[in-house]
XYZ file of C-alpha atoms in Angstrom:
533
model
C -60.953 -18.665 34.775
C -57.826 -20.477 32.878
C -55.894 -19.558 35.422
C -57.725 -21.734 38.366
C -56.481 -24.603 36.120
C -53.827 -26.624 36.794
C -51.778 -27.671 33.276
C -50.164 -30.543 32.241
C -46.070 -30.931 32.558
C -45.989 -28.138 29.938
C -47.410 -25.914 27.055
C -46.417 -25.145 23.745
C -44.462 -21.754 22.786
C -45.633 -20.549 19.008
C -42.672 -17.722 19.479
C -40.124 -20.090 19.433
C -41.999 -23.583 18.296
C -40.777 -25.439 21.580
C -41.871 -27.075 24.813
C -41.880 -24.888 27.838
C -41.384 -27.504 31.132
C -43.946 -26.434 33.568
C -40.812 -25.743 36.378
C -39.306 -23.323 34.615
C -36.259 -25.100 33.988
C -34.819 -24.629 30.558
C -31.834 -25.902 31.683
C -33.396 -29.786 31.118
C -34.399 -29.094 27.566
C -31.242 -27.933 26.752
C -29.356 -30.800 27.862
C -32.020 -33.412 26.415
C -31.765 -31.590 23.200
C -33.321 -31.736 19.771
C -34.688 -35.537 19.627
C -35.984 -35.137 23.584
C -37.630 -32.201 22.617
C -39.220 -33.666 19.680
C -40.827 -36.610 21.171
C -42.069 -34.546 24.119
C -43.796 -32.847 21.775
C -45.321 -35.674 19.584
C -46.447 -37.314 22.973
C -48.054 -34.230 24.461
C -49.931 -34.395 20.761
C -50.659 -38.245 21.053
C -52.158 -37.410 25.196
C -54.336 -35.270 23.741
C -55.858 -37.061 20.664
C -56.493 -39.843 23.607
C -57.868 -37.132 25.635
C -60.010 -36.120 22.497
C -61.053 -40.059 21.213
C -62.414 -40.635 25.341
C -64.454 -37.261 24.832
C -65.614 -38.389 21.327
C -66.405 -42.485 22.934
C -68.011 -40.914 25.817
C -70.189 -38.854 23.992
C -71.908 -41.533 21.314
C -72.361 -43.777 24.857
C -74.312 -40.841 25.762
C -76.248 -39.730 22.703
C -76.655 -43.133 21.206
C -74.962 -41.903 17.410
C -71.487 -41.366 16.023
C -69.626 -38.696 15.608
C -66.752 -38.007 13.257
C -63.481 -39.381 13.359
C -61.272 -37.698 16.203
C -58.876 -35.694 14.234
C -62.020 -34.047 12.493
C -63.883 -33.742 16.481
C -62.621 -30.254 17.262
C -63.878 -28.473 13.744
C -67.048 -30.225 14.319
C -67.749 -29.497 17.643
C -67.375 -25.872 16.853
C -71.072 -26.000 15.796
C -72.458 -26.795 19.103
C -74.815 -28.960 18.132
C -73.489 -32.378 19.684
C -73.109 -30.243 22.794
C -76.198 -29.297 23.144
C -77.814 -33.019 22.935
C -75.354 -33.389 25.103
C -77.141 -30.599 27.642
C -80.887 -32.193 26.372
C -79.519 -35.787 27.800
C -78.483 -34.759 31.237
C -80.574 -31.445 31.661
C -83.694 -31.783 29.415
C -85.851 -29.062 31.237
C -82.679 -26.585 30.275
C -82.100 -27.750 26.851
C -85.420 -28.619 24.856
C -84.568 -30.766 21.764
C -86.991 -28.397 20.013
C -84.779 -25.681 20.837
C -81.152 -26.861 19.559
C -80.468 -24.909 16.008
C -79.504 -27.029 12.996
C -80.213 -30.554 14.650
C -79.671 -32.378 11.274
C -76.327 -30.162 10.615
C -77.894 -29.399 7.238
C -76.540 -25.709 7.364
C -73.503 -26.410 8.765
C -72.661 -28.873 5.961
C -73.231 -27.185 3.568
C -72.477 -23.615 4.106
C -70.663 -23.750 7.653
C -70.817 -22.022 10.935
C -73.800 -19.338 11.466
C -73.970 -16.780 14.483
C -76.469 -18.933 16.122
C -74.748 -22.244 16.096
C -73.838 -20.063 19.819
C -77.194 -20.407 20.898
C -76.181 -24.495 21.141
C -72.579 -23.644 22.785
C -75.080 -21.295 25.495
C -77.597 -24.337 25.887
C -74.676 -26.311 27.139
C -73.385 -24.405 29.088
C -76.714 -23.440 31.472
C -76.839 -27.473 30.954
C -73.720 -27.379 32.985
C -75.125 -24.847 35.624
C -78.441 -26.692 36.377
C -76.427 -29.746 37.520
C -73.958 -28.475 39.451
C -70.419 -29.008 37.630
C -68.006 -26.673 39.263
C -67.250 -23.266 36.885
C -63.781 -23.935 37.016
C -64.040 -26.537 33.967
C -66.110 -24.108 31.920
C -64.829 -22.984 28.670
C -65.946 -19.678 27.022
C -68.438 -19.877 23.850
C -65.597 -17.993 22.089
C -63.078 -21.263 22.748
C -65.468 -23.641 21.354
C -67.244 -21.369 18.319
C -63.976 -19.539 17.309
C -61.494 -22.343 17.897
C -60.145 -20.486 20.668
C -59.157 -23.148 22.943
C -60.687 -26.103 22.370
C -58.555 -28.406 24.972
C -60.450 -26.299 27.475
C -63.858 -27.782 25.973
C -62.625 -31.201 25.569
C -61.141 -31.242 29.634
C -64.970 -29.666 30.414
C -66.038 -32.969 28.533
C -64.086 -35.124 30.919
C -64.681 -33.607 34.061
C -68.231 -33.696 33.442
C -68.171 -37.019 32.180
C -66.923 -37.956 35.681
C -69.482 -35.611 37.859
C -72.091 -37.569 35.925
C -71.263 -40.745 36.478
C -70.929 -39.720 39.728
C -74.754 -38.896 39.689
C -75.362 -42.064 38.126
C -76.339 -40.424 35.252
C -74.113 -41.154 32.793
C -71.210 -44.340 32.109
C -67.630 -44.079 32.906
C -65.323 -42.323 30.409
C -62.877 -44.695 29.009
C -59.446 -44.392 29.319
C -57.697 -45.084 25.831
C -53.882 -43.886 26.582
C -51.721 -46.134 24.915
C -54.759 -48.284 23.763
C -55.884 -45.287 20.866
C -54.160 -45.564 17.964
C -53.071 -42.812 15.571
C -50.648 -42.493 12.415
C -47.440 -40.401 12.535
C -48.948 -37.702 10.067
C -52.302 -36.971 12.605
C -50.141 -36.949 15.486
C -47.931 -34.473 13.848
C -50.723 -32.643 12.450
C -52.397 -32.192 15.925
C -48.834 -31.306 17.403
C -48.672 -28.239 14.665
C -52.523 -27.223 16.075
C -51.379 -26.889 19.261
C -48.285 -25.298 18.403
C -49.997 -22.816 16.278
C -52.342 -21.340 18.764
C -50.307 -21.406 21.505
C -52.733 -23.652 23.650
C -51.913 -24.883 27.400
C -53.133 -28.266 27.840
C -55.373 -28.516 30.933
C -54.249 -31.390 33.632
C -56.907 -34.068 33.165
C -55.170 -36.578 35.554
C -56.615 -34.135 38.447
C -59.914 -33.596 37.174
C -61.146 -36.283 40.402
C -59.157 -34.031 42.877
C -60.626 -30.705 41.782
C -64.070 -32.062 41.787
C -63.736 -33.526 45.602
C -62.314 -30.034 46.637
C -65.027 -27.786 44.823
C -67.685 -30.139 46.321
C -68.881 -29.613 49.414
C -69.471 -32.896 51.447
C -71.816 -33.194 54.628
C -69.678 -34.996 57.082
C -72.002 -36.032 59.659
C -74.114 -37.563 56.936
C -71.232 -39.532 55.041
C -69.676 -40.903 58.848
C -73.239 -41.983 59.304
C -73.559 -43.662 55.459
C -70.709 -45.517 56.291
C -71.874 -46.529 59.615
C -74.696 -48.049 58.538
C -72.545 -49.754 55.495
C -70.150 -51.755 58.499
C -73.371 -52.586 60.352
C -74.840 -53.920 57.478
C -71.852 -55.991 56.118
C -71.905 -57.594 59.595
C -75.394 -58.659 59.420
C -74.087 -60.509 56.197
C -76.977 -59.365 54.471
C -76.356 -58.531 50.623
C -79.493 -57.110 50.123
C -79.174 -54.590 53.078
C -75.225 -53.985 52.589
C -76.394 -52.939 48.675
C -78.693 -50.897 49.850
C -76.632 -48.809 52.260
C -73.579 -48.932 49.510
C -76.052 -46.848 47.500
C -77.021 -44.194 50.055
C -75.932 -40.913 48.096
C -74.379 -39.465 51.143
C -71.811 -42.576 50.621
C -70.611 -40.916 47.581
C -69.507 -44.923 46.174
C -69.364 -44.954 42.755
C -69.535 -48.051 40.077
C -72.363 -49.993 42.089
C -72.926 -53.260 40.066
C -75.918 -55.002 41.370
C -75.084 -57.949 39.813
C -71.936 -58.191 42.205
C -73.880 -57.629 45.756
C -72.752 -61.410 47.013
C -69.548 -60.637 46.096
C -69.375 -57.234 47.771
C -70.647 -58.423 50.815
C -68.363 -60.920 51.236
C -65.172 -59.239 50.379
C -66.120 -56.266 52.510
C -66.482 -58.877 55.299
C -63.607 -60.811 54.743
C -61.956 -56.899 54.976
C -63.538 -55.748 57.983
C -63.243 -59.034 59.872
C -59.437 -58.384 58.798
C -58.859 -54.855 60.594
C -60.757 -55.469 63.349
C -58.458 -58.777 64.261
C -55.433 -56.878 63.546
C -57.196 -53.759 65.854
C -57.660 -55.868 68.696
C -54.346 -57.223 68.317
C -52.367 -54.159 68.550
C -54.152 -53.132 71.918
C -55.870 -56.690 73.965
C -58.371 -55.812 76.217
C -58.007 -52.463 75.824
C -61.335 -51.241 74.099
C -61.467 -48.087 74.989
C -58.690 -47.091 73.537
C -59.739 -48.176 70.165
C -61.356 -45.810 67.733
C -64.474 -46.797 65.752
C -62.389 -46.514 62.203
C -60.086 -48.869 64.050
C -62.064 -51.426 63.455
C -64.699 -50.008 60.432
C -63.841 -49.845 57.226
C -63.476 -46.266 56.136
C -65.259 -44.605 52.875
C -61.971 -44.661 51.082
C -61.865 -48.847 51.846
C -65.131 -49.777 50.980
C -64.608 -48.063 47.305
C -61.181 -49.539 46.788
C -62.302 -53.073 47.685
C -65.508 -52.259 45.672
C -63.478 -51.344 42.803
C -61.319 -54.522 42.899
C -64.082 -56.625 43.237
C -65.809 -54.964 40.123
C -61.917 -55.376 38.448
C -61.727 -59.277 39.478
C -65.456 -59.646 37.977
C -64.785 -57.588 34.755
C -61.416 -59.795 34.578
C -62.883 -62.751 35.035
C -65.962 -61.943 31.877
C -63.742 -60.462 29.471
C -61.535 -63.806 29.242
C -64.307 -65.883 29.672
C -65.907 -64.122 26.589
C -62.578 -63.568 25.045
C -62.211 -67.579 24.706
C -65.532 -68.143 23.365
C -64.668 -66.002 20.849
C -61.503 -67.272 19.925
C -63.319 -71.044 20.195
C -65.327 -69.431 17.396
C -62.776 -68.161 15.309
C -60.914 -71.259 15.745
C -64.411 -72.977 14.379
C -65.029 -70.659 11.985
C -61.544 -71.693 9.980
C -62.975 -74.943 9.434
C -65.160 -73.532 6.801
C -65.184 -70.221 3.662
C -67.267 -68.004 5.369
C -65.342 -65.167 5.196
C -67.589 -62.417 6.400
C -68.731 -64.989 9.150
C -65.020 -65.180 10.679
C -64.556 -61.314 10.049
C -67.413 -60.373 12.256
C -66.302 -62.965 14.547
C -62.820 -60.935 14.677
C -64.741 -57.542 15.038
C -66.999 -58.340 17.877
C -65.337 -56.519 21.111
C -65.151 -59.527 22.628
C -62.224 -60.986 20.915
C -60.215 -57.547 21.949
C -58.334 -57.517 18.399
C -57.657 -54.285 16.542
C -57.592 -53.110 12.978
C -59.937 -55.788 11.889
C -61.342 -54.647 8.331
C -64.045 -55.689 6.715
C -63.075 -55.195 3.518
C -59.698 -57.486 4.050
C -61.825 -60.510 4.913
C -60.648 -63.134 2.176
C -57.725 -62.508 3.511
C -58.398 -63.284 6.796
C -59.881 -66.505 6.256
C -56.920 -67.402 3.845
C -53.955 -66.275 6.089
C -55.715 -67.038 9.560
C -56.214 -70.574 7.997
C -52.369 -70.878 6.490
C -51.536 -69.618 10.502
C -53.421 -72.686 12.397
C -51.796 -75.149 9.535
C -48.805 -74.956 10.434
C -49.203 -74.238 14.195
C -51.033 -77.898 13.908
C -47.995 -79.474 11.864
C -44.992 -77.699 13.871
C -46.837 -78.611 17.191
C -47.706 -81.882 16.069
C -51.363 -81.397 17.390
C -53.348 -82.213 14.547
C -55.753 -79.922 17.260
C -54.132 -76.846 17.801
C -56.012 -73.723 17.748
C -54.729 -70.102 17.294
C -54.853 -68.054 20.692
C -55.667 -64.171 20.760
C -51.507 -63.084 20.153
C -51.312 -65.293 16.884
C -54.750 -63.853 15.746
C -53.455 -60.810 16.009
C -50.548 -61.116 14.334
C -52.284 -62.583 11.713
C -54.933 -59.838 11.198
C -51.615 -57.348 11.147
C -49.901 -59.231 8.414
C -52.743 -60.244 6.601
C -53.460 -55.932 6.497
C -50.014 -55.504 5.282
C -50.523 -58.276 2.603
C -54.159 -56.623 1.144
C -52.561 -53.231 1.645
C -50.068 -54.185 -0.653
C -51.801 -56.019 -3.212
C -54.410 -53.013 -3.817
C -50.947 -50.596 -4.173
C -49.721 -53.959 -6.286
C -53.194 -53.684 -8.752
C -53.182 -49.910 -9.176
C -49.263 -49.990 -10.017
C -49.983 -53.018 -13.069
C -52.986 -50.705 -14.113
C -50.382 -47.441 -14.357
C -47.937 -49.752 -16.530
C -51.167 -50.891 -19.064
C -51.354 -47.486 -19.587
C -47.850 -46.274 -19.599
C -47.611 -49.154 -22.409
C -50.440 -47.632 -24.648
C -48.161 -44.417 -24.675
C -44.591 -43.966 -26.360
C -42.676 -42.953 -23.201
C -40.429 -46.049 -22.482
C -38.733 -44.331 -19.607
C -41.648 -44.201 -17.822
C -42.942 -47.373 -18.095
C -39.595 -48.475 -17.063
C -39.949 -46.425 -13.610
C -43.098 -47.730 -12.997
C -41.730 -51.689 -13.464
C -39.100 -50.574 -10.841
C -41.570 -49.441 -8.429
C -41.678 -51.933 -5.086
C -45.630 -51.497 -5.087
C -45.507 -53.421 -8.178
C -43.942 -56.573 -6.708
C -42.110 -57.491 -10.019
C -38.862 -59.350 -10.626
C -35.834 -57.129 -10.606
C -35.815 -54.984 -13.760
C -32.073 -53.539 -14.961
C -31.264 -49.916 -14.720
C -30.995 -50.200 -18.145
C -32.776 -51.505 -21.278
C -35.819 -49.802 -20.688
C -36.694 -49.556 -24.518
C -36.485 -53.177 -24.252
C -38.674 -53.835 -21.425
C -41.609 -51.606 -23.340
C -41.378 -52.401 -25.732
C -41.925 -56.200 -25.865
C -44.430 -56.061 -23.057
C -46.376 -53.796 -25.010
C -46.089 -56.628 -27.521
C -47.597 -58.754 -25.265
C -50.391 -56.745 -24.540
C -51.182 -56.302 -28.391
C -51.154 -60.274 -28.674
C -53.690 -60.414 -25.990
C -55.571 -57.719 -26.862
C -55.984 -56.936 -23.360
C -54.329 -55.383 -20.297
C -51.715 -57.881 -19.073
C -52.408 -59.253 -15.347
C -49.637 -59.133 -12.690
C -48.396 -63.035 -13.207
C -48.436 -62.398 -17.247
C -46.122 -59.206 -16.057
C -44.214 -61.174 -13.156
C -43.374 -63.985 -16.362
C -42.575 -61.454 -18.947
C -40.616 -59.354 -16.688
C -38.505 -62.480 -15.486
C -37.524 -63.476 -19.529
C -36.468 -59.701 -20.130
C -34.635 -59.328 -17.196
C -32.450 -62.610 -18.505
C -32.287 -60.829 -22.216
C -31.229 -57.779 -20.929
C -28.529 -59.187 -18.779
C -27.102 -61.000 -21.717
C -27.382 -57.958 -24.058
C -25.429 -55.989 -21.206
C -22.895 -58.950 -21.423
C -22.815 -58.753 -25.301
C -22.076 -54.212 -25.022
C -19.476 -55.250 -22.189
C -17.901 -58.053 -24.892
C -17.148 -60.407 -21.242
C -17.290 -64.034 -22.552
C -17.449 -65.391 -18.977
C -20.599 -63.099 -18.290
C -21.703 -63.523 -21.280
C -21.806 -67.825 -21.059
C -23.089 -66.746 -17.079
C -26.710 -65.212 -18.373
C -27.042 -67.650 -20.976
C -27.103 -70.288 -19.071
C -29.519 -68.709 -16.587
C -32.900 -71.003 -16.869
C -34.934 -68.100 -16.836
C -33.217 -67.067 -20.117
C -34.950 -70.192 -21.397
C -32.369 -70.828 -23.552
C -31.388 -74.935 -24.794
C -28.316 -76.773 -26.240
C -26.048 -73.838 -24.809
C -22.287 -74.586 -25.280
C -20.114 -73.550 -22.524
C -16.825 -74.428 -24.785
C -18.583 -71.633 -27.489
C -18.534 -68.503 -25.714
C -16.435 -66.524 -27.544
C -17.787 -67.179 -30.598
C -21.700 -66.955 -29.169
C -20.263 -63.543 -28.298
C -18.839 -62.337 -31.861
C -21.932 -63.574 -33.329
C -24.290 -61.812 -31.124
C -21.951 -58.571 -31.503
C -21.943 -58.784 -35.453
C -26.307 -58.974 -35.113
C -26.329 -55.956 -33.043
C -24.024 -54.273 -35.190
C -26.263 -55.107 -38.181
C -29.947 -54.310 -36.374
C -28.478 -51.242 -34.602
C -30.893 -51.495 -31.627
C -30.922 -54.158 -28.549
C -31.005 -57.424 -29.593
C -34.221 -59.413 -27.946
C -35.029 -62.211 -29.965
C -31.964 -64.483 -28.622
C -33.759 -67.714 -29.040
């Protein structure tokens, strides 16, 4: 059966850990080399985790509850379970709900896979065999249950997804390519999956083709389907011209009824079009016209179906994407944070990576954003479009990212200073996550040991601006008590007359002498001098 399937431009070789191109020619990856190679690799990865997050989208449209996050899809799928719900929704009479072992997943959770999580994988499949999907997408039980080859499942999951929607049965799969998003690490991590069994990626770009070529089609009853169709458009009925576009024998997909008016007269406007344009290339001469001459043909009713249904779609999603941003925009004039985050989350605004749990943030930043859009603009009216919301929602991420790294960094130094080991409190000071002033490469007794001072006098852990202010006076000491080891004057008078050293009176003409006398007190105490004021 695998090999009926066409594959994508390639497949992985576990021998050698390297992309095989689909021609044969090794001569290409040769000459692209190492970094070519690479990123062929990562994007053949980041395809399919697309390919996997459509199946996974798809699928809750379907059954009405989520699944688990895509780069946990394949393990879980292994259980059949999903798939056969999947079998119960299109083919109920085939696959009883009664029937489907370990609905709840209570085995599988907590001891794993048993023998007759197959029974589900089976269901499924005679699923797909009581509607009709060609065998050529079928995987085997053992690809699915034993992790065999589980792109062949997730391609089954598309082309079926299509051959029901088809039937009218089921909505359109998504595509997410380039819109899915995925870190480096689950790209890679999907990259060494494939790698490590070896698997050939099936094409899913020709899943439509296959389908029209395994299906047969009655073509007396589809030239008389579209017949009627150009009879009825020229009637300039929309009632009758929807009713023919939905004759079966048709085979139009993506019927909106909503859009009839708007169907009929864009097929008109079409077939008025080619019939002019027929006529023109041969006056007077009807006879020698042919009927598709001046009819529109299957394949141009569905494409000016389609871009009617496109213009439409268009024309909602940026009418509803500026109410929403008219209600972001609103929703700035006010602190209710989780207001304007579920504002940002609702699909209509089209923004990604909105989290719930940054919301504050949000409402602070997104608020900071308009300000001074509305003083650099000079419109004391200014809103924020969709681009500058986004941005905003991106930084402010970075920002609450940051400051939870920032909070668990001060909480490792509160506890670093209850301890003895100065060396690693200093390391943890010098640590970007914890957003301190710059602390010396040296001097790290000193640094402990007065901020562990400072936490005695407050009894209490020290916050991050009681740190940030502390930090700032010891970075000044320490810089003069490196002056006072290097016995520079000049450097010496330099740090000293630093303000954060928050030293007074300071005599530039004295430095030499400030410089012996700091040298004799070191001398004396034998440790780094702190106390310099």
């Amino acid at each position: 059966m695998e090999n009926n399937v066409d594959k994508e431009d390639g497949r992985w070789d576990p021998s050698s850990g390297s992309y095989e191109s689909g021609s044969g020619d090794s001569g290409l990856e040769r000459a692209s080399g190492t970094e070519m190679d690479e990123q062929r690799k990562q994007n053949l990865a980041y395809q399919y985790l697309c390919h996997l997050e459509e199946a996974k989208v798809w699928m809750e449209a379907c059954l009405k509850e989520d699944l688990p996050e895509t780069t946990e899809l394949e393990e879980y799928m292994r259980n059949g379970v999903h798939l056969a719900k999947l079998g119960n929704f299109f083919a109920p009479k085939v696959v009883p709900h009664r029937r489907i072992f370990d609905k709840e997943l209570k085995h599988f959770t907590s001891k794993g896979l048993h023998f007759r999580h197959t029974d589900n994988i089976n269901y499924f499949l005679r699923a797909l065999e009581d509607v009709g999907l060609p065998k050529v997408f079928y995987p085997e039980t053992t690809d699915i249950y034993d992790k065999k080859n589980m792109p062949k499942l997730i391609y089954c999951v598309h082309a079926l997804s299509l051959f029901l929607f088809k039937l009218g049965v089921a909505p359109q799969i998504e595509d997410l390519y380039g819109k899915a998003e995925f870190t480096e690490e689950q790209i890679s991590a999907m990259r060494k999956e494939l790698e490590k069994y070896g698997l050939q990626l099936p094409a899913f770009s020709k899943i439509g083709g296959i389908l029209e070529s395994e299906l047969p089609v009655d073509e007396a009853a589809l030239h008389a389907a579209v017949i009627a169709i150009n009879e009825a458009i020229d009637h300039q009925s929309s009632a009758g011209t929807l009713e023919t576009l939905k004759n079966p024998n048709a085979h139009l997909v993506d019927i909106d009824d909503t859009n009839v008016d708007d169907y009929q007269n864009f097929l008109y406007n079409a077939k008025e079009t080619k019939s002019k344009q027929a006529l023109a290339k041969s006056p007077g001469s009807d006879k020698e016209i042919d009927i598709y001459d001046k009819y529109l043909t299957q394949a141009e009713i569905q494409g000016n179906i389609s871009q009617v249904n496109d213009t439409i779609r268009k024309k909602k999603r940026d009418e509803a994407l500026q109410r929403s941003l008219q209600e972001i925009n609103s929703l700035l004039d006010g602190d209710d944070a989780e207001a304007l985050c579920a504002a940002l989350s609702d699909k209509s605004a089209q923004l990604r990576n909105v989290d719930r749990q940054n919301a504050t943030w949000y409402l602070q930043m997104l608020k900071e954003k308009r300000k001074v859009k509305q003083v650099t603009s000079d419109d004391p009216n200014a809103q924020l479009i969709k681009e500058e919301v986004q941005e905003t929602v991106n930084s402010a991420n970075e920002a609450a990212d940051a400051n939870k790294q920032m909070l668990v960094t001060v909480e490792a130094i509160n506890k670093s200073l209850d301890k003895d080991n100065h060396e690693e409190t200093h390391q943890l000071l010098q640590k970007s996550e914890a957003m301190l002033p710059t602390v010396l490469n040296r001097s790290a007794f000193l640094y402990h040991s007065e901020l562990k001072k400072e936490k005695a006098k407050k009894q209490n852990d020290l916050d991050h601006n009681e740190m940030v202010q502390t930090v700032t006076e010891l970075t000044a000491a320490a810089a003069i008590n490196a002056a006072i080891d290097k016995q520079n004057p000049d450097e010496l008078m330099k740090h000293m007359q630093n303000p954060k050293a928050h030293l007074q009176t300071v005599d530039e003409s004295l430095g030499g002498r400030y410089l012996d006398h700091f040298v004799s007190v070191k001398q004396e105490k034998g440790q780094v001098y702190t106390d310099i004021s």
